[in-house]
Short mmCIF file of C-alpha atoms and ligand atoms in Angstrom, two decimals:
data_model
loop_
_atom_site.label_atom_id
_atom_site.label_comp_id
_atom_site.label_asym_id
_atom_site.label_seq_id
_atom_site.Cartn_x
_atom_site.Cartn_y
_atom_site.Cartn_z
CA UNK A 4 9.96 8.76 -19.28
CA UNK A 5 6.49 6.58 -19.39
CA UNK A 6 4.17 9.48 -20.16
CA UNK A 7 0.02 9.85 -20.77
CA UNK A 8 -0.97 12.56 -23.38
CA UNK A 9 -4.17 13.61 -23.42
CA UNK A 10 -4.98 16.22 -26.40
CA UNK A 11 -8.37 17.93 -24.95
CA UNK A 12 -11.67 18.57 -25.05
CA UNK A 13 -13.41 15.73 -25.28
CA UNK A 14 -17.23 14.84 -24.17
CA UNK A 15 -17.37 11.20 -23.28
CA UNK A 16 -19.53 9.09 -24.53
CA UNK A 17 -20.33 5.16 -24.42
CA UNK A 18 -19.94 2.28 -22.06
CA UNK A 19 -17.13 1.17 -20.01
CA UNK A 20 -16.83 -2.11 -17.74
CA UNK A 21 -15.22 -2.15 -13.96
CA UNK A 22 -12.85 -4.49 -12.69
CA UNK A 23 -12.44 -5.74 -9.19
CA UNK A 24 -11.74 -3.71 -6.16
CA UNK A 25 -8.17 -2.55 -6.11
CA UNK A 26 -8.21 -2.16 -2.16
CA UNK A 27 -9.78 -5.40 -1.61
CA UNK A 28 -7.65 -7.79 -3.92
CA UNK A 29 -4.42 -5.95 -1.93
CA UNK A 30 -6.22 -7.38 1.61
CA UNK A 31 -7.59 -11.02 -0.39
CA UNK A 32 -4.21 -11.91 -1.92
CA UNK A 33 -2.19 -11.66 1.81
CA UNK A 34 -5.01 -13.18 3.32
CA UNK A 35 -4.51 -16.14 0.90
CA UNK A 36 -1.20 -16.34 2.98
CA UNK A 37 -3.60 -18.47 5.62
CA UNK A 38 -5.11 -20.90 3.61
CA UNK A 39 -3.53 -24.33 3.35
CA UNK A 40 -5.09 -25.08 -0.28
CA UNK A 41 -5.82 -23.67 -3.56
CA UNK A 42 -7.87 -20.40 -3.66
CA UNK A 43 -9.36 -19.67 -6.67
CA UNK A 44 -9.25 -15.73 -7.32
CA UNK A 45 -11.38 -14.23 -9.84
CA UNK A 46 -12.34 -10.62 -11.40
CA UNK A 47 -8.97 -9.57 -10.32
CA UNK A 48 -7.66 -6.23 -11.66
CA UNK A 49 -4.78 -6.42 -13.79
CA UNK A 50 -2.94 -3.61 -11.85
CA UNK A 51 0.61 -3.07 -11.21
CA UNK A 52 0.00 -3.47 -6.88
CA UNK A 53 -1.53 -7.04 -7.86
CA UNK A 54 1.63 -7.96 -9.88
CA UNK A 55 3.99 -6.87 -6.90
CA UNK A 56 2.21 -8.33 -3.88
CA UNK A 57 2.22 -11.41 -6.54
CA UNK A 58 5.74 -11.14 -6.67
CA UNK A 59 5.94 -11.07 -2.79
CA UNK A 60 4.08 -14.06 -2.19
CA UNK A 61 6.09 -16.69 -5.28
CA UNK A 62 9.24 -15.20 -3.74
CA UNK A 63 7.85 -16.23 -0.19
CA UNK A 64 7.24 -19.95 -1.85
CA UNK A 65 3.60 -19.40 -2.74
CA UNK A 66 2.14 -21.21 -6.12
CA UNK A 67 0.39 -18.33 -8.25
CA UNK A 68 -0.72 -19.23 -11.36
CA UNK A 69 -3.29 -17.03 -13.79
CA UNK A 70 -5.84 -19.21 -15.10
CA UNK A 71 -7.05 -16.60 -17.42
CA UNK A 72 -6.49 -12.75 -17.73
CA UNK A 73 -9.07 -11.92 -14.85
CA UNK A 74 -8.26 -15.09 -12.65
CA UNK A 75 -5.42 -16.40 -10.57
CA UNK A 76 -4.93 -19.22 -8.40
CA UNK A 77 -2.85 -19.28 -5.42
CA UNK A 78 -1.93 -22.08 -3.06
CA UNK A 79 0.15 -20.77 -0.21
CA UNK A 80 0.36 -24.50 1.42
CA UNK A 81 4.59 -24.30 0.90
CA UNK A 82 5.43 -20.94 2.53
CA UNK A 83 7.43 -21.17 5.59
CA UNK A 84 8.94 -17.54 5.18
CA UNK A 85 7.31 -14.82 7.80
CA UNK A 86 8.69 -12.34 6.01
CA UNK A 87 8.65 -9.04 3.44
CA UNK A 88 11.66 -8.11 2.70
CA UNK A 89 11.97 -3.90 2.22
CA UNK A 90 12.71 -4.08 -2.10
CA UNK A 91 9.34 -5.46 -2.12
CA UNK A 92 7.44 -3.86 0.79
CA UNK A 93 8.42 0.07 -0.06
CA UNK A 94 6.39 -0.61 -3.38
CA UNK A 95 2.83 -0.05 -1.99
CA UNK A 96 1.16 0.64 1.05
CA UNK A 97 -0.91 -2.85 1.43
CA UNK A 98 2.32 -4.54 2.33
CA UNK A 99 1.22 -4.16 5.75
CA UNK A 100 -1.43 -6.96 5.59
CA UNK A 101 0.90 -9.26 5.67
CA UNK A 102 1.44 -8.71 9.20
CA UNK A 103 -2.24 -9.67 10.06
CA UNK A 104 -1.74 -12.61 7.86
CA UNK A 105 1.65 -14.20 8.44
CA UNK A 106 1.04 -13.82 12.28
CA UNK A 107 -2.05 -15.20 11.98
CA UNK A 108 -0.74 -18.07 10.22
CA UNK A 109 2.67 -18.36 11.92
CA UNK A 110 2.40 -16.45 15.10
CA UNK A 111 6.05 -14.28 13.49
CA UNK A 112 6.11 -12.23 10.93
CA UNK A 113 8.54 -9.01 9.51
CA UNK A 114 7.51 -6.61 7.21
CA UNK A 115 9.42 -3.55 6.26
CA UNK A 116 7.32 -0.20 7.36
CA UNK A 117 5.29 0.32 3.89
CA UNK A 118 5.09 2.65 0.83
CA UNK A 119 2.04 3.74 -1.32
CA UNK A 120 1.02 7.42 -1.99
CA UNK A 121 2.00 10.62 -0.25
CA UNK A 122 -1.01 11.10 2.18
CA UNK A 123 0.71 12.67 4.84
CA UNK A 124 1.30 10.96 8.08
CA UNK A 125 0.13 7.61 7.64
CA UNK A 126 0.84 5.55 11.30
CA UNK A 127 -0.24 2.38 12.18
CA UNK A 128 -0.64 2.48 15.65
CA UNK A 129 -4.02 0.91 15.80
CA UNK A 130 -2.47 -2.15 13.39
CA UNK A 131 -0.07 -2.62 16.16
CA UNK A 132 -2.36 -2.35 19.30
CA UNK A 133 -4.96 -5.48 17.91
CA UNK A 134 -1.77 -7.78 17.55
CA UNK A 135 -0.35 -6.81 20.74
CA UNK A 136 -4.26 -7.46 22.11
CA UNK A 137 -4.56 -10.57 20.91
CA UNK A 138 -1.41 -11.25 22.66
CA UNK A 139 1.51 -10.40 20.15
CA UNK A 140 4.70 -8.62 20.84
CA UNK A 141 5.17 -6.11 18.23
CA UNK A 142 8.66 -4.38 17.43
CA UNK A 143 10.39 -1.90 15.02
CA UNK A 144 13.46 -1.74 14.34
CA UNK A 145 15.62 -0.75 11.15
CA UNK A 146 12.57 -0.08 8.85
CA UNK A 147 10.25 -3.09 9.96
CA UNK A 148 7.75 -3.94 12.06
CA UNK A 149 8.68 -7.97 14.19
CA UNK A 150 5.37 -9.24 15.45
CA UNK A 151 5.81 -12.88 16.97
CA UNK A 152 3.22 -14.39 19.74
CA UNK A 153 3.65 -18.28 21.67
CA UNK A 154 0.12 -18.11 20.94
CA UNK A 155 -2.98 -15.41 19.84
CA UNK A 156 -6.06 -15.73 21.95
CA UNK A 157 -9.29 -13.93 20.70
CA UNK A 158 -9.86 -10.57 23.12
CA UNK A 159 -11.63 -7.30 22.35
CA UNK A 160 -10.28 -4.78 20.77
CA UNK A 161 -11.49 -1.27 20.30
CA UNK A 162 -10.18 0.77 17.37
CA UNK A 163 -9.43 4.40 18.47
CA UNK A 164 -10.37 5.76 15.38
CA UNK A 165 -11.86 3.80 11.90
CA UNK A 166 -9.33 2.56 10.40
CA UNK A 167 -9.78 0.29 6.64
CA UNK A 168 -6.25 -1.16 7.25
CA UNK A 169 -6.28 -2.07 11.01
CA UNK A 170 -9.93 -3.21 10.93
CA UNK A 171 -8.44 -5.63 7.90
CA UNK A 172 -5.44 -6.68 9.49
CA UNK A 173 -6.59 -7.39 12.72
CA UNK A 174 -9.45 -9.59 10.64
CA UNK A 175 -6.35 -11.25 9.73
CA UNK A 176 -4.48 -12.03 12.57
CA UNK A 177 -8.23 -12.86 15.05
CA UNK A 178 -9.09 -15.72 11.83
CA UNK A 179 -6.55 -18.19 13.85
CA UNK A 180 -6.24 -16.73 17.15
CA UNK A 181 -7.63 -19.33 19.76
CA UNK A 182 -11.44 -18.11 21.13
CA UNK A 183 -13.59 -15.14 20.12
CA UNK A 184 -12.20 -11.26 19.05
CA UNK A 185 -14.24 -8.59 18.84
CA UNK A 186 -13.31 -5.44 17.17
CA UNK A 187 -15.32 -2.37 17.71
CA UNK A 188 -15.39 1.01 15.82
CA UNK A 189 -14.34 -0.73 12.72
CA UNK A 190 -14.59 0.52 9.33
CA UNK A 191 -17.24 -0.71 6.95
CA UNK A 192 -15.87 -0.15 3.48
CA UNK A 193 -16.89 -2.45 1.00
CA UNK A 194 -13.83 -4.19 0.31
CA UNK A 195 -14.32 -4.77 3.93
CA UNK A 196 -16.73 -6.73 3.53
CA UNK A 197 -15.54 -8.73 0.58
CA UNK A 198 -11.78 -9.45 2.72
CA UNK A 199 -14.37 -11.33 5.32
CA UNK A 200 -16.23 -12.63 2.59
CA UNK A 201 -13.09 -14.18 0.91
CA UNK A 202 -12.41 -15.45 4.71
CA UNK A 203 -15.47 -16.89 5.34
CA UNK A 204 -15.51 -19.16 1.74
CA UNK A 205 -12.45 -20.14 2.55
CA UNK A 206 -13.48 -21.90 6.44
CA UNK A 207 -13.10 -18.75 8.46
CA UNK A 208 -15.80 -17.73 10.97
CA UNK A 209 -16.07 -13.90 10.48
CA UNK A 210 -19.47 -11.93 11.30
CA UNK A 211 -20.87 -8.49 11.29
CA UNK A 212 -18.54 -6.95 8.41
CA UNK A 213 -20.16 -4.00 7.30
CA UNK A 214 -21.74 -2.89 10.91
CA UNK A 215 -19.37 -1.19 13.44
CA UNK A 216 -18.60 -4.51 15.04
CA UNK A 217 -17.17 -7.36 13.54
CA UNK A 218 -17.08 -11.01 15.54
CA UNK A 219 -14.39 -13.06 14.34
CA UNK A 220 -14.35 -17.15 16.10
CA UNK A 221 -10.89 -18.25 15.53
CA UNK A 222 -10.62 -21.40 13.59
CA UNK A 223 -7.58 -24.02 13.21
CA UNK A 224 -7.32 -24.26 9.41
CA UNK A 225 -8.77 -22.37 6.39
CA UNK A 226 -9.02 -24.52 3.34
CA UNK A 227 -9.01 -23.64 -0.21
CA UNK A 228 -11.98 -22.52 -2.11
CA UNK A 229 -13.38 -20.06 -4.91
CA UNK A 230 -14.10 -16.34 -5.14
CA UNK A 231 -14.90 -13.34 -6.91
CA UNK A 232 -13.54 -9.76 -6.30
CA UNK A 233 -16.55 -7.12 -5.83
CA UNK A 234 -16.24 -4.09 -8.41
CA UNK A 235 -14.13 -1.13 -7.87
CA UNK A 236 -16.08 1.30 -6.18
CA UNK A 237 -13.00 3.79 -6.80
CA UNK A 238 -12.61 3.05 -10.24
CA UNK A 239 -16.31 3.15 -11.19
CA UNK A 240 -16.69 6.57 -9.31
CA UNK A 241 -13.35 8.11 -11.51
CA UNK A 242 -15.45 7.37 -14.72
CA UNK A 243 -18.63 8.52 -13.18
CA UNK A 244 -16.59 11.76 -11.91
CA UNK A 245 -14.92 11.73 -16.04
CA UNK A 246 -18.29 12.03 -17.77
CA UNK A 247 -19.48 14.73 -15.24
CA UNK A 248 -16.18 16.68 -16.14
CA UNK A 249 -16.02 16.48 -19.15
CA UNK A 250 -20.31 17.00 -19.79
CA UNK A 251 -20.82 13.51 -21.31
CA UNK A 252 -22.96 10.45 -21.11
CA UNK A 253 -21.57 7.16 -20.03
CA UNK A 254 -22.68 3.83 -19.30
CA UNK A 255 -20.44 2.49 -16.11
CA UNK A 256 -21.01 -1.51 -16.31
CA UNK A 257 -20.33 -3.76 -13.94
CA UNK A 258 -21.18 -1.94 -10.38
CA UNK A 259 -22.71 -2.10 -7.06
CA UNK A 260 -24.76 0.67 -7.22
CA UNK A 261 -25.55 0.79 -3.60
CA UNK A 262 -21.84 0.79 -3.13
CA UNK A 263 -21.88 4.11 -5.15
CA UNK A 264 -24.65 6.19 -3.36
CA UNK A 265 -22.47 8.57 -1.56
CA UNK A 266 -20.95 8.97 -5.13
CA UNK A 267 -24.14 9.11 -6.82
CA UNK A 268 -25.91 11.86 -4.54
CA UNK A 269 -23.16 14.57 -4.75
CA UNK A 270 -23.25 14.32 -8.83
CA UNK A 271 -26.51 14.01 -8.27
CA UNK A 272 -26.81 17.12 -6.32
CA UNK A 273 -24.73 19.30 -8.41
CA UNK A 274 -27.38 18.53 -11.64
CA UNK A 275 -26.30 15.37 -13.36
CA UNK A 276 -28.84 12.41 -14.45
CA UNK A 277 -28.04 9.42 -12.91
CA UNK A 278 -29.90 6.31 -13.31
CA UNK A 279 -29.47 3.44 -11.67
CA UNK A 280 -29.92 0.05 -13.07
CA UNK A 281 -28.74 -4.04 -11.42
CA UNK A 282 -25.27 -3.67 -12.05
CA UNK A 283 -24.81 -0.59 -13.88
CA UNK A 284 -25.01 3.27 -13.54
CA UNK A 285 -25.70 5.39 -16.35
CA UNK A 286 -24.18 8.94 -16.14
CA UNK A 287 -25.84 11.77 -17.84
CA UNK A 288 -24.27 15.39 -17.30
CA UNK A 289 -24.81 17.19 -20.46
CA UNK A 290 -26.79 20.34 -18.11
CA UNK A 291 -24.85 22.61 -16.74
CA UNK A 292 -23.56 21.94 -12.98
CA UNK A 293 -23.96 23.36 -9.76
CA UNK A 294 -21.46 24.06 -7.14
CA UNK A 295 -21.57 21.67 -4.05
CA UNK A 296 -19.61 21.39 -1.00
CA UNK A 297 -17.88 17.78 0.40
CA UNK A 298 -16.06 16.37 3.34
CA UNK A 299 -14.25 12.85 2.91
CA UNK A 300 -15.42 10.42 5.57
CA UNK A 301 -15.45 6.99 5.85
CA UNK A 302 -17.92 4.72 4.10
CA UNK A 303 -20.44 5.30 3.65
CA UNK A 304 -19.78 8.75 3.79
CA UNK A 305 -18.08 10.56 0.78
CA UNK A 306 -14.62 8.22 0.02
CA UNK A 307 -11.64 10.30 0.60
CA UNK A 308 -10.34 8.56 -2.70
CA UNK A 309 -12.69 10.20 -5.00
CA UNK A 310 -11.72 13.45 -3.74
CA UNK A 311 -9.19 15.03 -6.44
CA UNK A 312 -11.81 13.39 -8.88
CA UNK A 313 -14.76 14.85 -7.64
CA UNK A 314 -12.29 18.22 -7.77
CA UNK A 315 -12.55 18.17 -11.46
CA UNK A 316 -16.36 18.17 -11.29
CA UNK A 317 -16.05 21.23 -9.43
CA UNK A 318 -13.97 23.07 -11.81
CA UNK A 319 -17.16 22.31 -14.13
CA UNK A 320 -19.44 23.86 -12.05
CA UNK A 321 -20.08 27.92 -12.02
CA UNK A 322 -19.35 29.20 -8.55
CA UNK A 323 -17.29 28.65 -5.58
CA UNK A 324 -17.85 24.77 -4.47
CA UNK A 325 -15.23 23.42 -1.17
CA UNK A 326 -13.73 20.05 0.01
CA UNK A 327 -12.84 19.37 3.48
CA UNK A 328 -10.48 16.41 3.32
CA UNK A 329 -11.80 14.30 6.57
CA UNK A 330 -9.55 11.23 6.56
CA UNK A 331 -5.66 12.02 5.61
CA UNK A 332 -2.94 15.09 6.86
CA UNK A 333 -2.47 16.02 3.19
CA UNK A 334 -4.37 15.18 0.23
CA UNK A 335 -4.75 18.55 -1.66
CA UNK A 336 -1.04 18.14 -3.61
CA UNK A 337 -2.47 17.74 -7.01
CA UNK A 338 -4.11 20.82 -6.67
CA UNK A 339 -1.05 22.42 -7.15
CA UNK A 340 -0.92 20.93 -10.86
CA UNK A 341 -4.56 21.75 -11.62
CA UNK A 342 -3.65 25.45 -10.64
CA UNK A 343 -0.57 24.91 -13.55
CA UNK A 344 -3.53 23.92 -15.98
CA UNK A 345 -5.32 27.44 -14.96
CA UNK A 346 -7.78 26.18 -12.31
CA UNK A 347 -8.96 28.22 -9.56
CA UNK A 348 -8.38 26.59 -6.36
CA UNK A 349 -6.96 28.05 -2.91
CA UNK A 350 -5.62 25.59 -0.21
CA UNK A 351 -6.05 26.31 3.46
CA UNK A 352 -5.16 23.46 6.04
CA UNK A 353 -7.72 20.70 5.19
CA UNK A 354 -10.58 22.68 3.07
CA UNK A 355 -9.72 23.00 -0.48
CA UNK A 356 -12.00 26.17 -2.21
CA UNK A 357 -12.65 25.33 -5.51
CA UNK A 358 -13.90 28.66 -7.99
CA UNK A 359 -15.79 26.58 -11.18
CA UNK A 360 -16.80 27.82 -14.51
CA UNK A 361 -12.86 28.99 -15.62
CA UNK A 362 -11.61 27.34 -18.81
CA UNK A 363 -8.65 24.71 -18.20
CA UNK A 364 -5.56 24.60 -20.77
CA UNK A 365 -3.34 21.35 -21.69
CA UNK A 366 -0.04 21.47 -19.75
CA UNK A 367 2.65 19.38 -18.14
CA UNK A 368 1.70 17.97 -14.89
CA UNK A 369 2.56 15.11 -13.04
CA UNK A 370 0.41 12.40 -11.00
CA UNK A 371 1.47 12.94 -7.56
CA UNK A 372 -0.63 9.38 -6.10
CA UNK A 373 -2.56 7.31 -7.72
CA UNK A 374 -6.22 9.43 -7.41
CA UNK A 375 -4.23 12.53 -8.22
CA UNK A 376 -3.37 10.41 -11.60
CA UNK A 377 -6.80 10.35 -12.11
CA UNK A 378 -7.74 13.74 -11.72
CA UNK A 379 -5.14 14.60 -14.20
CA UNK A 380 -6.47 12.46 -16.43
CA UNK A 381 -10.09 13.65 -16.69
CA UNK A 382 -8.43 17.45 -16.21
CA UNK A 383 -6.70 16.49 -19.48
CA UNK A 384 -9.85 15.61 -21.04
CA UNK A 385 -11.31 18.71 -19.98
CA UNK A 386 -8.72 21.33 -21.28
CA UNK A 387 -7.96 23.01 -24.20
CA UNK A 388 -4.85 21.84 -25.89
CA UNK A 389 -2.34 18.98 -25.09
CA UNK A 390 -1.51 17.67 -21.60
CA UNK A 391 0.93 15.41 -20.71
CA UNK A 392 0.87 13.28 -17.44
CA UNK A 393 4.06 12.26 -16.28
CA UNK A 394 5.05 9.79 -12.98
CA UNK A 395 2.03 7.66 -14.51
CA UNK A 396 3.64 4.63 -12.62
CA UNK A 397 1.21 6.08 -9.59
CA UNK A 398 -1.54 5.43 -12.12
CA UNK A 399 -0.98 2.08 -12.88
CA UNK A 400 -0.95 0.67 -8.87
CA UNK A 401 -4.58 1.05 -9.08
CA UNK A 402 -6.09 1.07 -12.70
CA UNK A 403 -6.55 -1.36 -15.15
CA UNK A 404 -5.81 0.47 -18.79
CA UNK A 405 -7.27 3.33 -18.15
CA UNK A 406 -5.88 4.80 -21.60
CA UNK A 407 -7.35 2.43 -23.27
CA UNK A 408 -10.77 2.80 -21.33
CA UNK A 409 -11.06 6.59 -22.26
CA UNK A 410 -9.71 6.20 -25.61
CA UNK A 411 -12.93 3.97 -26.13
CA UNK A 412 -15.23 7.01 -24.51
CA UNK A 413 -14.11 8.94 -27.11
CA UNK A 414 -10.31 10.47 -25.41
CA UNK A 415 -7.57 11.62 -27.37
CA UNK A 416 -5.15 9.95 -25.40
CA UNK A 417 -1.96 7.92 -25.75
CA UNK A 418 0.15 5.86 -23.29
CA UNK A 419 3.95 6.68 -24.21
CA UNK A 420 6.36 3.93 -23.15
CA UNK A 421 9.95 4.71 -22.92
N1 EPU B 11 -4.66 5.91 11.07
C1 EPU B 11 -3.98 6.04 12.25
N2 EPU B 11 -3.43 4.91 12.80
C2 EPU B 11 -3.53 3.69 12.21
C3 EPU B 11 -4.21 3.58 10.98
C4 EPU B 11 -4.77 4.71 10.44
O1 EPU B 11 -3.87 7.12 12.82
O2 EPU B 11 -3.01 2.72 12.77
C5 EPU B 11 -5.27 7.10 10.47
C6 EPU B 11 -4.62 7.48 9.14
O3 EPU B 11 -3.49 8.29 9.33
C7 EPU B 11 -5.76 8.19 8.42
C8 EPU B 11 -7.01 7.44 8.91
O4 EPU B 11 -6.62 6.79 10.12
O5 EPU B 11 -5.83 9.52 8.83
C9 EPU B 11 -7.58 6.40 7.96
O6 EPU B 11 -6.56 5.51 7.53
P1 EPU B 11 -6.86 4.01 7.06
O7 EPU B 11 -6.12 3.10 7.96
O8 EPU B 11 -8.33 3.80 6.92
O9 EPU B 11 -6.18 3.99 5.63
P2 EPU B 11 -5.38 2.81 4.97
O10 EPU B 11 -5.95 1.50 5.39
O11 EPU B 11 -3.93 3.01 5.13
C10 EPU B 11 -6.98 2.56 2.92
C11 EPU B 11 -6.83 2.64 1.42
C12 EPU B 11 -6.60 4.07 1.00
C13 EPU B 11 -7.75 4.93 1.50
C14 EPU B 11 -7.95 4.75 3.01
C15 EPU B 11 -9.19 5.47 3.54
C16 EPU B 11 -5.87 0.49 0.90
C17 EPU B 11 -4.70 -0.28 0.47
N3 EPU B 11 -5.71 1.80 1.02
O12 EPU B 11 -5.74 3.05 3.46
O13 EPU B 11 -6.62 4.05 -0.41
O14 EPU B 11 -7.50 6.29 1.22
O15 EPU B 11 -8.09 3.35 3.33
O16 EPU B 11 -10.33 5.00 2.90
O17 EPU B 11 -6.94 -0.06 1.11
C18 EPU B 11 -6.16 4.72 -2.58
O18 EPU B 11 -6.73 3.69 -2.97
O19 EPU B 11 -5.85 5.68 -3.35
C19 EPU B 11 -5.82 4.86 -1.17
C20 EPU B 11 -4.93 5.70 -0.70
#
């Protein structure tokens, strides 16, 4: 079995470069499903998701081509297939923007109900209502969601609760209805932001990503065009999390930082240097750190993905720090595996209590979802002895050679292929 072994402790140390957003090249790449011409994707992650949904859109009669390691090109002018068939969709959870997309284009499409990480109920009710208000009839039946329309005309629609996927997909879907949609309560993630950004350089007419309302004037044909993925706010924030972990001093290159406050002021907080430069954060936490308390929100609030990251830092830190998990069911699974590696950490409902300052030890564990991959990767780094990481297929949906990445930081650590 495809293993990581990590033989710990290690301090970090050095520099390490970002690649593009994981959960916005998963939105740009369906999206690419509505242009008639040749987009020209660059600073794309080279991540297992991107070589699935890749996979999904030649089979569908899509062109994709990479240009070089960081850059595809993809003309979607040939598809006439509306739909995902299951083997494909069941891989990851972003299969579900190709519902915005292929509707959107085609006014049908059929995607099986998606995959992607164990986060506990994940519905997508409020995917379903903006179709059916911009005039779609939406169905499931054996495993997949049927959405078909005559014709989509812009409405409003109001999100019940903020939703990164639904505010995406109905994006998606409102780029070709007829008229004017707007969608209130939306969610203002970055790779928001960059989804209507791809949109808009490609002929779309999309305004107010980022803010709680985005305006989106349908147009009759998106042509093809260039763009660049923004960084991984995700992945930067797992190596910002690994040299607070582990006590070290990194240099995390190519970033946003604005996109990493939330990140920034909780390490911050808990006594680790942080200085901020145009596109890069440097992370010193060779001090001792202090316990802090956090509760996952939506952005810009403290991203639910960095949670069983920022749970490492914790174990760091003397005293009793908490998480309340604000966004999914069930996110605290991983703890379960820390606890294997000797960490103190009790699980009640939603708030996680997290007792710092005890000494980890190497052990087997396994990466339940791709963030819990991560933890147990920097948890690796932090323990005494050997630790071996196994279901690391989790780990590769969302990060580019990350063995290779902390090997360079200074990891023992070894990628076992078998
Ligand atoms: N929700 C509903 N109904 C819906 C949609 C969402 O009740 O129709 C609920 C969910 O159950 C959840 C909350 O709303 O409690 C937020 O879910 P959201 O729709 O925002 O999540 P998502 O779009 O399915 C994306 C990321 C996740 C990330 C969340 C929250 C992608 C492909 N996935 O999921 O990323 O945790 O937003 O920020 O963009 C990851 O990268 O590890 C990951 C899981």
């Amino acid at each position: 079995m495809d293993r990581i072994i990590i033989n710990g402790p290690c301090r970090l140390a050095g520099e390490v470069e970002i690649t593009g957003a994981k959960n916005a090249i998963v939105a740009i790449l369906p999206a690419a499903m509505l242009v008639n011409g040749v987009c020209r994707i660059e600073n794309v992650p080279h991540i297992s998701d991107v070589e699935n949904i890749c996979n999904i859109m030649i089979a569908m009669g899509a062109k994709v081509s990479h240009l070089d390691e960081k850059t595809l090109e993809v003309d979607c002018s040939a598809v006439r297939c509306t739909e995902v068939p299951y083997e494909y969709a069941r891989k990851f959870r972003a299969s579900y923007y190709f519902l915005g997309a292929l509707l959107g284009r085609f006014k049908e499409a059929t995607v099986a109900l998606p995959g992607g990480c164990h986060l506990g109920a994940r519905p997508i009710d409020q995917h379903i209502k903006a179709f059916e208000q911009l005039g779609a009839q939406v169905d499931i039946a054996h495993g997949n969601v049927h959405c078909y329309a005559d014709r989509l005309a812009g409405d409003s629609i109001y999100l019940d609760m903020v939703s990164v996927g639904a505010t995406i997909n109905a994006m998606l879907a409102a780029t070709k209805a007829e008229g004017l949609t707007v969608i209130e309560n939306v969610a203002k993630e970055p790779h928001i932001v960059d989804v209507a950004n791809f949109l808009n350089s490609m002929g779309a007419n999309i305004r107010g990503a980022g803010t709680d309302v985005i305006k989106v004037q349908g147009v009759g044909e998106l042509r093809g065009g260039s763009y660049a993925v923004i960084p991984d706010q995700i992945e930067a924030g797992t190596y910002m999390a690994a040299a607070a972990a582990t006590g070290g001093r990194v240099l995390v290159k190519n970033v946003i930082p604005k996109h990493m406050e939330c990140i920034t002021n909780k390490l911050e907080e808990m006594g680790v240097a942080v200085e901020e430069y145009d596109d890069s954060i440097l992370i010193d936490a060779t001090a001792p750190l202090k316990k802090t308390n956090v509760k996952t929100m939506p952005y810009p609030g403290f991203p639910t993905d960095m949670q069983p990251q920022m749970a490492t830092v914790m174990l760091r830190a003397e005293g009793i720090s908490k998480i309340n998990e604000g966004v999914w069911d069930s996110r605290f699974k991983y703890t379960e595996e820390l606890i294997r590696m000797g960490a103190q950490i009790t699980v009640a409902g939603k708030i996680a209590t997290i007792e710092g300052g005890h000494p980890l030890l190497g052990a087997p564990v396994r990466a339940c979802d791709l963030r819990a991959g991560a933890a147990m990767v920097i948890a690796g780094m932090m323990a005494n002895g050997t630790t071996t990481i196994e279901e690391i297929s989790h780990i590769r949906r969302g990060y580019e050679r990350i063995v290779e990445k902390f090997a360079a930081l200074g990891a023992d650590i070894r990628l076992i292929l078998d």
